[in-house]
Amino acid sequence: MSDDQPVIIDALRTPIGTTGQMFSHLTTTDLAAPVLKRLAERLPQGLGTDAVILGNIRGPGGNPARLAGLAAGLGVEVPALTLDDECGSGLAAVEQAWYRCLSRPGTVLAGGVQAASTQPVTLWPGTDDHPARRYDRAPFAPAPWADPEMGPAADRVAAERGIDRRRQDDYALRSHLRAVATREAGGFASEIVAIDGHAEDQRPRPGFTARRLARFRPAFGPDGTATAANSCGISDGAAAVAMVDSRTFSGLGRPGLRVLSVVSAGCDPDRPGLGMVPAAQAALAESGLNVDQLDAIEFNEAFAGQLLACADALGVREEQICPDGGAIALGHPWAASGAILVVRLFTRLVRRQGGRYGLAGISIGGGLGCAAVVEACHGPVLPNVGSRQ
């Protein structure tokens, strides 16, 4: 593989909290700034932050990345950019950092943040004939596409691809059991920055059984197979990585995660759950790898049915996905989720030295997807979250 690709040298996240609960009073700045601050503190001697890129969906407006960067004490001279690529925003931010590091030397902090609990209520303006009405979500696609909500779209994809309820529940149960086991073993601790006194993910449920999952009713229609238990929960959280250009990395003498390829791609907007398929196929092709060579796979578990359809299309065994549990168990803080996938790969491949190659993928509203292929570059073990190198 090419040694010219940018390298992630650190990756951290907040705990993930269920919306309206653990982080109910916190803003995007409250969640993102501590992560950026800790990453900046842990940079090797002589490195500074040259830019911040964060994803955020329908948050407070303005430029949340700039607010978080300033609150983190990065310096007024550090530029910041906020982008919105729906729930792929965090991985799209990593993609933009990758392009920047390919074109110039420096260090970029990139990721995503979602504070759904404190997201402002938005209204369409009223007229003399019609009162103001709440703006629930932006359209994902214009006519003539049906522009379905993600839940019904996931049901449709599952039905078309023959993913039955039992298989979805079995996958969801595995996600919960894996996440609970990892949390209890302290397996997430090295990647988490404590926020407001919270240092563990809130959502994973130790009491789930196959029988309990089977009791949940379809969430999006009587004939559907997606339920509240085999789908992700809306959540609050932030995640970010520190990425450097290849020449800078070559002089650091530390481990990292080389980003071999990052690709955004599109598919049928009425089947948005399949967006990660063309993105992953293109990212693998660009990296020269195939799924059999992967040691770690992190896909965003929005809905079990949709995810399993993607796995089948990519030829990935479902047991390979999210070995420590995924969004069904941990939660889905929209704009942060893509970056959380990369943090998870960093922990497995770099911190634990658990293999060489990894793949992250996320499907996005509007028929989009984003995927990244990474390679571990082993070296000295990184310090704990609370340490400064």
PDB file of N, CA, C and O in Angstrom, residues 3-27:
ATOM      1  N   ASP A   3       2.630   4.656   0.911  1.00  0.00           N
ATOM      2  CA  ASP A   3       3.000   5.328   2.151  1.00  0.00           C
ATOM      3  C   ASP A   3       2.686   6.814   2.107  1.00  0.00           C
ATOM      4  O   ASP A   3       3.044   7.559   3.025  1.00  0.00           O
ATOM      5  N   ASP A   4       2.038   7.261   1.038  1.00  0.00           N
ATOM      6  CA  ASP A   4       1.760   8.692   0.885  1.00  0.00           C
ATOM      7  C   ASP A   4       0.411   9.099   1.447  1.00  0.00           C
ATOM      8  O   ASP A   4       0.059  10.286   1.427  1.00  0.00           O
ATOM      9  N   GLN A   5      -0.358   8.140   1.953  1.00  0.00           N
ATOM     10  CA  GLN A   5      -1.697   8.459   2.436  1.00  0.00           C
ATOM     11  C   GLN A   5      -1.647   9.059   3.840  1.00  0.00           C
ATOM     12  O   GLN A   5      -0.802   8.693   4.655  1.00  0.00           O
ATOM     13  N   PRO A   6      -2.543   9.987   4.163  1.00  0.00           N
ATOM     14  CA  PRO A   6      -2.594  10.572   5.511  1.00  0.00           C
ATOM     15  C   PRO A   6      -2.863   9.510   6.576  1.00  0.00           C
ATOM     16  O   PRO A   6      -3.405   8.431   6.285  1.00  0.00           O
ATOM     17  N   VAL A   7      -2.488   9.831   7.809  1.00  0.00           N
ATOM     18  CA  VAL A   7      -2.557   8.875   8.904  1.00  0.00           C
ATOM     19  C   VAL A   7      -3.270   9.490  10.109  1.00  0.00           C
ATOM     20  O   VAL A   7      -2.998  10.633  10.481  1.00  0.00           O
ATOM     21  N   ILE A   8      -4.173   8.721  10.699  1.00  0.00           N
ATOM     22  CA  ILE A   8      -4.825   9.114  11.953  1.00  0.00           C
ATOM     23  C   ILE A   8      -3.909   8.688  13.093  1.00  0.00           C
ATOM     24  O   ILE A   8      -3.548   7.505  13.205  1.00  0.00           O
ATOM     25  N   ILE A   9      -3.522   9.636  13.941  1.00  0.00           N
ATOM     26  CA  ILE A   9      -2.594   9.327  15.028  1.00  0.00           C
ATOM     27  C   ILE A   9      -3.289   9.277  16.387  1.00  0.00           C
ATOM     28  O   ILE A   9      -2.672   8.896  17.379  1.00  0.00           O
ATOM     29  N   ASP A  10      -4.552   9.657  16.444  1.00  0.00           N
ATOM     30  CA  ASP A  10      -5.307   9.553  17.693  1.00  0.00           C
ATOM     31  C   ASP A  10      -6.788   9.659  17.349  1.00  0.00           C
ATOM     32  O   ASP A  10      -7.174  10.223  16.314  1.00  0.00           O
ATOM     33  N   ALA A  11      -7.638   9.106  18.220  1.00  0.00           N
ATOM     34  CA  ALA A  11      -9.078   9.099  17.965  1.00  0.00           C
ATOM     35  C   ALA A  11      -9.808   8.950  19.292  1.00  0.00           C
ATOM     36  O   ALA A  11      -9.536   8.021  20.048  1.00  0.00           O
ATOM     37  N   LEU A  12     -10.717   9.864  19.570  1.00  0.00           N
ATOM     38  CA  LEU A  12     -11.433   9.878  20.842  1.00  0.00           C
ATOM     39  C   LEU A  12     -12.900  10.205  20.619  1.00  0.00           C
ATOM     40  O   LEU A  12     -13.293  10.754  19.589  1.00  0.00           O
ATOM     41  N   ARG A  13     -13.709   9.889  21.614  1.00  0.00           N
ATOM     42  CA  ARG A  13     -15.130  10.217  21.553  1.00  0.00           C
ATOM     43  C   ARG A  13     -15.671  10.449  22.953  1.00  0.00           C
ATOM     44  O   ARG A  13     -15.033  10.097  23.955  1.00  0.00           O
ATOM     45  N   THR A  14     -16.854  11.017  23.011  1.00  0.00           N
ATOM     46  CA  THR A  14     -17.589  11.111  24.265  1.00  0.00           C
ATOM     47  C   THR A  14     -18.305   9.791  24.522  1.00  0.00           C
ATOM     48  O   THR A  14     -18.445   8.961  23.616  1.00  0.00           O
ATOM     49  N   PRO A  15     -18.805   9.582  25.743  1.00  0.00           N
ATOM     50  CA  PRO A  15     -19.819   8.541  25.897  1.00  0.00           C
ATOM     51  C   PRO A  15     -21.027   8.896  25.032  1.00  0.00           C
ATOM     52  O   PRO A  15     -21.226  10.065  24.677  1.00  0.00           O
ATOM     53  N   ILE A  16     -21.828   7.913  24.696  1.00  0.00           N
ATOM     54  CA  ILE A  16     -23.040   8.155  23.912  1.00  0.00           C
ATOM     55  C   ILE A  16     -24.227   8.127  24.858  1.00  0.00           C
ATOM     56  O   ILE A  16     -24.420   7.158  25.596  1.00  0.00           O
ATOM     57  N   GLY A  17     -25.008   9.205  24.841  1.00  0.00           N
ATOM     58  CA  GLY A  17     -26.150   9.313  25.742  1.00  0.00           C
ATOM     59  C   GLY A  17     -27.463   9.330  24.985  1.00  0.00           C
ATOM     60  O   GLY A  17     -27.567   9.931  23.914  1.00  0.00           O
ATOM     61  N   THR A  18     -28.468   8.677  25.514  1.00  0.00           N
ATOM     62  CA  THR A  18     -29.797   8.686  24.906  1.00  0.00           C
ATOM     63  C   THR A  18     -30.365  10.095  24.945  1.00  0.00           C
ATOM     64  O   THR A  18     -30.285  10.780  25.968  1.00  0.00           O
ATOM     65  N   THR A  19     -30.928  10.529  23.836  1.00  0.00           N
ATOM     66  CA  THR A  19     -31.460  11.882  23.745  1.00  0.00           C
ATOM     67  C   THR A  19     -32.486  12.152  24.844  1.00  0.00           C
ATOM     68  O   THR A  19     -33.364  11.335  25.110  1.00  0.00           O
ATOM     69  N   GLY A  20     -32.327  13.299  25.474  1.00  0.00           N
ATOM     70  CA  GLY A  20     -33.228  13.706  26.540  1.00  0.00           C
ATOM     71  C   GLY A  20     -32.863  13.157  27.901  1.00  0.00           C
ATOM     72  O   GLY A  20     -33.577  13.399  28.876  1.00  0.00           O
ATOM     73  N   GLN A  21     -31.738  12.465  27.991  1.00  0.00           N
ATOM     74  CA  GLN A  21     -31.365  11.853  29.269  1.00  0.00           C
ATOM     75  C   GLN A  21     -29.986  12.337  29.724  1.00  0.00           C
ATOM     76  O   GLN A  21     -29.860  13.434  30.249  1.00  0.00           O
ATOM     77  N   MET A  22     -28.950  11.571  29.525  1.00  0.00           N
ATOM     78  CA  MET A  22     -27.652  11.834  30.151  1.00  0.00           C
ATOM     79  C   MET A  22     -27.083  13.208  29.814  1.00  0.00           C
ATOM     80  O   MET A  22     -26.508  13.879  30.667  1.00  0.00           O
ATOM     81  N   PHE A  23     -27.224  13.623  28.562  1.00  0.00           N
ATOM     82  CA  PHE A  23     -26.684  14.901  28.131  1.00  0.00           C
ATOM     83  C   PHE A  23     -27.799  15.865  27.721  1.00  0.00           C
ATOM     84  O   PHE A  23     -27.633  16.675  26.805  1.00  0.00           O
ATOM     85  N   SER A  24     -28.906  15.797  28.394  1.00  0.00           N
ATOM     86  CA  SER A  24     -30.099  16.539  27.976  1.00  0.00           C
ATOM     87  C   SER A  24     -29.900  18.055  27.964  1.00  0.00           C
ATOM     88  O   SER A  24     -30.610  18.762  27.254  1.00  0.00           O
ATOM     89  N   HIS A  25     -28.941  18.567  28.719  1.00  0.00           N
ATOM     90  CA  HIS A  25     -28.747  20.008  28.832  1.00  0.00           C
ATOM     91  C   HIS A  25     -27.504  20.499  28.094  1.00  0.00           C
ATOM     92  O   HIS A  25     -27.177  21.691  28.158  1.00  0.00           O
ATOM     93  N   LEU A  26     -26.810  19.630  27.389  1.00  0.00           N
ATOM     94  CA  LEU A  26     -25.535  20.001  26.781  1.00  0.00           C
ATOM     95  C   LEU A  26     -25.688  20.382  25.308  1.00  0.00           C
ATOM     96  O   LEU A  26     -26.487  19.814  24.571  1.00  0.00           O
ATOM     97  N   THR A  27     -24.877  21.339  24.877  1.00  0.00           N
ATOM     98  CA  THR A  27     -24.881  21.827  23.497  1.00  0.00           C
ATOM     99  C   THR A  27     -23.805  21.113  22.678  1.00  0.00           C
ATOM    100  O   THR A  27     -22.994  20.342  23.204  1.00  0.00           O
TER     101      THR A  27
END
